[in-house]
Tab-separated table of C-alpha atoms in Angstrom:
chain	number	residue	atom	x	y	z
L	1	MET	CA	176.914	382.703	165.000
L	2	ALA	CA	173.664	384.688	165.040
L	3	ALA	CA	173.638	384.771	161.250
L	4	ALA	CA	174.107	381.012	161.129
L	5	VAL	CA	171.225	380.474	163.552
L	6	LEU	CA	168.942	382.746	161.559
L	7	ALA	CA	169.909	380.979	158.341
L	8	GLY	CA	169.070	377.667	159.951
L	9	CYS	CA	165.675	378.909	161.094
L	10	ALA	CA	164.903	380.155	157.612
L	11	THR	CA	165.622	376.787	156.047
L	12	GLY	CA	162.543	374.629	155.747
L	13	PRO	CA	162.348	370.825	156.006
L	14	ALA	CA	162.026	370.482	152.236
L	15	ASP	CA	165.224	372.483	151.683
L	16	LYS	CA	167.113	370.380	154.206
L	17	ALA	CA	165.860	367.191	152.593
L	18	ALA	CA	166.944	368.415	149.170
L	19	GLN	CA	170.399	369.315	150.454
L	20	GLU	CA	170.754	365.976	152.215
L	21	SER	CA	169.727	364.175	149.043
L	22	ALA	CA	172.232	366.178	146.990
L	23	ALA	CA	175.029	365.482	149.479
L	24	ASP	CA	174.142	361.790	149.478
L	25	ARG	CA	174.190	361.658	145.673
L	26	VAL	CA	177.615	363.313	145.515
L	27	MET	CA	178.944	360.783	148.027
L	28	ALA	CA	177.416	357.891	146.105
L	29	ALA	CA	178.864	359.098	142.790
L	30	TYR	CA	182.389	358.958	144.200
L	31	ASP	CA	181.852	355.717	146.164
L	32	VAL	CA	182.595	357.553	149.414
L	33	PRO	CA	180.912	354.827	151.542
L	34	ASP	CA	183.441	352.298	150.199
L	35	LEU	CA	186.309	354.640	151.048
L	36	LEU	CA	185.037	355.207	154.588
L	37	ALA	CA	184.608	351.464	155.135
L	38	GLN	CA	188.370	351.085	154.659
L	39	ALA	CA	189.206	353.273	157.664
L	40	ALA	CA	188.671	350.880	160.583
L	41	PRO	CA	190.458	347.913	158.938
L	42	ALA	CA	193.353	350.168	157.902
L	43	VAL	CA	193.848	351.606	161.390
L	44	THR	CA	193.495	348.164	162.984
L	45	GLN	CA	195.973	346.516	160.626
L	46	SER	CA	198.483	349.300	161.224
L	47	LEU	CA	198.023	348.970	164.982
L	48	ASN	CA	198.611	345.221	164.816
L	49	GLN	CA	201.929	345.891	163.105
L	50	ASN	CA	203.046	348.663	165.451
L	51	LEU	CA	201.812	347.892	168.956
L	52	PRO	CA	204.608	346.984	171.399
L	53	ASP	CA	204.972	343.265	172.001
L	54	ASP	CA	204.042	343.598	175.663
L	55	VAL	CA	200.487	344.776	174.840
L	56	ASP	CA	198.389	341.762	175.765
L	57	THR	CA	195.620	340.136	173.770
L	58	THR	CA	192.830	341.544	175.934
L	59	THR	CA	194.078	345.105	175.474
L	60	ARG	CA	194.500	344.593	171.748
L	61	SER	CA	190.936	343.327	171.499
L	62	ALA	CA	189.582	346.272	173.491
L	63	LEU	CA	191.493	348.710	171.298
L	64	ARG	CA	190.227	347.021	168.153
L	65	ASP	CA	186.655	347.319	169.394
L	66	ALA	CA	187.208	351.007	170.166
L	67	VAL	CA	188.538	351.609	166.661
L	68	TYR	CA	185.669	349.821	164.948
L	69	GLU	CA	183.143	351.675	167.080
L	70	ALA	CA	184.755	355.040	166.346
L	71	TYR	CA	185.005	354.327	162.624
L	72	ASP	CA	181.599	352.706	162.224
L	73	PRO	CA	180.864	353.132	158.479
L	74	GLN	CA	177.264	354.261	158.939
L	75	THR	CA	178.307	356.866	161.493
L	76	LEU	CA	181.078	358.110	159.220
L	77	GLN	CA	178.741	358.335	156.243
L	78	GLN	CA	176.195	360.372	158.165
L	79	ASP	CA	178.917	362.657	159.497
L	80	VAL	CA	180.306	363.332	156.012
L	81	LEU	CA	176.808	363.935	154.692
L	82	ASP	CA	176.034	366.407	157.482
L	83	ARG	CA	179.343	368.221	157.052
L	84	LEU	CA	178.896	368.503	153.286
L	85	ARG	CA	175.358	369.799	153.652
L	86	ASP	CA	176.448	372.242	156.360
L	87	ALA	CA	179.322	373.475	154.190
L	88	ALA	CA	176.861	374.246	151.407
L	89	ALA	CA	174.752	376.291	153.822
L	90	ARG	CA	177.769	378.060	155.335
L	91	ASP	CA	179.254	378.962	151.935
L	92	ASP	CA	175.854	379.746	150.386
L	93	GLN	CA	176.482	376.985	147.846
L	94	GLN	CA	173.255	375.002	148.143
L	95	ARG	CA	172.560	375.346	144.433
L	96	ALA	CA	176.132	374.374	143.631
L	97	LEU	CA	175.772	371.189	145.660
L	98	MET	CA	172.601	370.194	143.820
L	99	SER	CA	174.132	371.066	140.452
L	100	ALA	CA	177.208	368.997	141.305
L	101	ALA	CA	175.036	366.041	142.279
L	102	ASP	CA	173.202	366.243	138.952
L	103	ALA	CA	176.448	366.577	136.987
L	104	LEU	CA	178.035	363.580	138.695
L	105	HIS	CA	175.107	361.362	137.730
L	106	THR	CA	175.231	362.144	134.027
L	107	PRO	CA	176.260	359.270	131.730
L	108	LEU	CA	179.578	361.008	131.059
L	109	ALA	CA	180.542	361.335	134.732
L	110	THR	CA	179.360	357.868	135.730
L	111	ARG	CA	181.322	356.319	132.856
L	112	MET	CA	184.537	358.169	133.693
L	113	ILE	CA	184.351	357.542	137.427
L	114	ALA	CA	183.614	353.855	136.811
L	115	LEU	CA	186.821	353.528	134.786
L	116	GLU	CA	188.809	354.431	137.898
L	117	SER	CA	187.749	351.157	139.504
L	118	ALA	CA	190.250	349.450	137.185
L	119	THR	CA	192.978	350.312	139.685
L	120	GLY	CA	191.725	347.390	141.757
L	121	ASP	CA	192.189	344.808	138.993
L	122	PRO	CA	194.806	342.079	139.679
L	123	ASP	CA	196.760	342.873	136.504
L	124	PHE	CA	196.623	346.638	136.955
L	125	ALA	CA	200.178	347.118	138.250
L	126	ALA	CA	201.848	345.197	135.413
L	127	ASN	CA	199.695	346.772	132.702
L	128	PHE	CA	200.149	350.244	134.152
L	129	LYS	CA	203.932	349.800	134.251
L	130	ALA	CA	203.983	348.786	130.596
L	131	PHE	CA	201.816	351.775	129.698
L	132	VAL	CA	204.049	354.260	131.536
L	133	GLU	CA	207.132	352.925	129.763
L	134	GLN	CA	205.683	353.786	126.358
L	135	PRO	CA	207.204	356.831	124.560
L	136	ALA	CA	205.677	360.176	125.536
L	137	THR	CA	204.187	361.403	122.256
L	138	PRO	CA	202.880	364.990	121.806
L	139	GLU	CA	199.334	363.627	121.890
L	140	ARG	CA	199.988	361.843	125.156
L	141	LYS	CA	201.541	364.966	126.670
L	142	GLU	CA	198.428	366.936	125.759
L	143	ARG	CA	196.174	364.322	127.342
L	144	LEU	CA	198.359	364.334	130.440
L	145	ARG	CA	197.880	368.110	130.691
L	146	LYS	CA	194.113	367.589	130.742
L	147	VAL	CA	194.402	364.794	133.275
L	148	ASP	CA	196.565	366.999	135.494
L	149	MET	CA	193.749	369.543	135.536
L	150	LEU	CA	191.239	366.793	136.283
L	151	ALA	CA	193.234	365.506	139.218
L	152	GLU	CA	193.558	369.028	140.604
L	153	ASN	CA	189.855	369.848	140.273
L	154	MET	CA	188.786	366.494	141.706
L	155	LYS	CA	191.209	366.867	144.668
L	156	VAL	CA	192.423	363.303	144.117
L	157	VAL	CA	195.963	363.810	145.404
L	158	GLU	CA	194.841	365.928	148.361
L	159	LEU	CA	192.202	363.419	149.396
L	160	GLN	CA	194.446	360.362	149.134
L	161	THR	CA	197.274	362.131	150.950
L	162	ASP	CA	195.094	363.450	153.759
L	163	PHE	CA	193.255	360.131	154.071
L	164	ASN	CA	196.488	358.209	154.640
L	165	VAL	CA	198.041	360.825	156.909
L	166	THR	CA	194.913	361.186	159.033
L	167	LEU	CA	194.718	357.434	159.586
L	168	LEU	CA	198.439	357.288	160.369
L	169	GLU	CA	198.043	359.928	163.056
L	170	ALA	CA	194.984	358.096	164.392
L	171	MET	CA	196.995	354.872	164.621
L	172	ILE	CA	199.846	356.546	166.509
L	173	ARG	CA	197.511	358.167	169.015
L	174	ALA	CA	195.574	354.919	169.496
L	175	ARG	CA	198.879	353.105	169.988
L	176	ASN	CA	199.784	355.594	172.708
L	177	GLU	CA	196.505	354.853	174.488
L	178	ALA	CA	197.363	351.162	174.765
L	179	SER	CA	201.116	351.423	175.347
L	180	ALA	CA	203.210	351.847	178.461
L	181	ALA	CA	204.734	355.307	178.917
L	182	GLU	CA	208.167	354.259	177.666
L	183	TYR	CA	206.699	353.179	174.318
L	184	GLN	CA	204.550	356.241	173.698
L	185	VAL	CA	205.342	358.782	170.992
L	186	ASP	CA	205.322	362.378	172.235
L	187	ASN	CA	203.327	365.066	170.441
L	188	SER	CA	206.313	366.753	168.821
L	189	ARG	CA	207.468	363.452	167.336
L	190	VAL	CA	203.917	362.673	166.141
L	191	GLU	CA	203.787	366.016	164.360
L	192	GLN	CA	207.172	365.380	162.791
L	193	MET	CA	206.164	361.912	161.579
L	194	VAL	CA	202.893	363.240	160.163
L	195	ALA	CA	204.640	366.092	158.345
L	196	GLU	CA	207.289	363.797	156.877
L	197	THR	CA	204.700	361.264	155.770
L	198	ARG	CA	202.498	363.965	154.249
L	199	ALA	CA	205.402	365.313	152.197
L	200	ASP	CA	206.513	361.840	151.093
L	201	ILE	CA	203.056	360.579	150.121
L	202	GLY	CA	202.078	363.882	148.533
L	203	ASN	CA	205.160	363.992	146.311
L	204	LYS	CA	204.690	360.410	145.182
L	205	LEU	CA	200.999	360.843	144.441
L	206	GLU	CA	201.523	364.090	142.526
L	207	GLN	CA	203.705	362.130	140.127
L	208	ARG	CA	201.718	358.901	140.078
L	209	VAL	CA	198.036	359.905	140.098
L	210	PRO	CA	197.957	361.808	136.772
L	211	LEU	CA	199.684	358.897	135.060
L	212	MET	CA	197.235	356.445	136.602
L	213	LEU	CA	194.302	358.526	135.380
L	214	LEU	CA	195.925	358.768	131.962
L	215	TYR	CA	196.076	354.983	131.930
L	216	VAL	CA	192.516	354.298	133.090
L	217	TYR	CA	191.210	356.823	130.528
L	218	ARG	CA	193.420	355.430	127.747
L	219	ASP	CA	190.494	354.199	125.638
L	220	VAL	CA	188.488	357.411	126.063
L	221	ASP	CA	188.610	359.596	122.939
L	222	ASP	CA	190.026	363.121	123.147
L	223	SER	CA	186.647	364.770	122.743
L	224	THR	CA	185.130	362.875	125.659
L	225	LEU	CA	188.160	363.511	127.851
L	226	SER	CA	187.946	367.235	127.056
L	227	GLU	CA	184.239	367.223	127.855
L	228	TYR	CA	184.812	365.562	131.209
L	229	THR	CA	187.686	367.905	132.019
L	230	ALA	CA	185.385	370.855	131.319
L	231	LEU	CA	182.665	369.287	133.487
L	232	GLN	CA	184.986	368.892	136.466
L	233	ASN	CA	186.267	372.432	135.921
L	234	GLN	CA	182.819	373.937	136.489
L	235	PRO	CA	182.748	376.109	139.650
L	236	GLU	CA	180.015	373.961	141.180
L	237	LEU	CA	182.088	370.788	140.852
L	238	VAL	CA	185.291	372.484	142.007
L	239	TRP	CA	183.516	373.693	145.141
L	240	ALA	CA	181.796	370.352	145.786
L	241	ASN	CA	184.999	368.357	145.372
L	242	GLN	CA	186.878	370.567	147.821
L	243	ALA	CA	183.989	370.558	150.300
L	244	LEU	CA	183.662	366.783	150.064
L	245	LYS	CA	187.387	366.305	150.674
L	246	ASN	CA	187.216	368.549	153.721
L	247	ALA	CA	184.133	366.736	155.029
L	248	ILE	CA	185.779	363.325	154.709
L	249	ILE	CA	189.007	364.357	156.443
L	250	ASP	CA	187.212	366.259	159.217
L	251	THR	CA	185.015	363.219	159.785
L	252	LEU	CA	188.016	360.891	160.047
L	253	SER	CA	189.755	363.299	162.425
L	254	ALA	CA	186.687	363.356	164.672
L	255	ALA	CA	186.573	359.551	164.591
L	256	SER	CA	190.191	359.450	165.736
L	257	ASP	CA	189.228	361.465	168.823
L	258	ARG	CA	186.452	358.983	169.560
L	259	VAL	CA	188.908	356.095	169.763
L	260	SER	CA	190.319	357.532	172.988
L	261	GLU	CA	186.810	358.050	174.356
L	262	ASN	CA	185.788	354.478	173.523
L	263	PHE	CA	188.926	352.739	174.738
L	264	THR	CA	189.222	351.708	178.383
L	265	PRO	CA	192.660	350.354	179.311
L	266	VAL	CA	192.477	346.888	180.821
L	267	SER	CA	193.694	346.770	184.409
L	268	SER	CA	196.449	344.265	185.056
């Protein structure tokens, strides 16, 4: 603790500003604000589907307000930024964070990351299915090997798994806050549900994500794909991707705790 305090005192305003800028640029490169903005609607929609029927409209509205306050996008963004910057200081990776920010804003990285937005296209599912059903040639197997490494270094599966599981647990705990005792899920059952969901989602994503990346990068030549794989394999990017994933999940977990603080049960 003393070392951390001394390190903080030795860090000047300019250094903090540079680290905050680097953290912000990493978040922007990966469209983290858009991801965080999905949290409140996702938790609310799940609550609407799972709250007991006897929870009245007034209580539902109060719970919704508590969720949206806890998962306010601007608050989440600042929390992730602070956690990412603090992780760089704690791990002595300030230079790595700035190098990662620079790397993610190169033409190569911006082009490759932009291709991933294709997963939101209306025809994506049908086109992806047709692509997956094509014969697995040696060339395709080699590209899949590179994409597997990309997915691992970018922490795509871990992030998507933890994102969904964290919001599921948040929904269950928020549901408990608004439900009568007989409808509440006890802690041991919550842990069991979370573990089962984590295993199920994780297994599915481990199989699906590399194939999805293989599809969205289908028109990228082998040389460019190799170059991007090497970029994401740099120690600075590997550290930044892991630190960013941790910052996002820790932020969402903290927001889940705030739901209980913000929610006041309505007296009958």
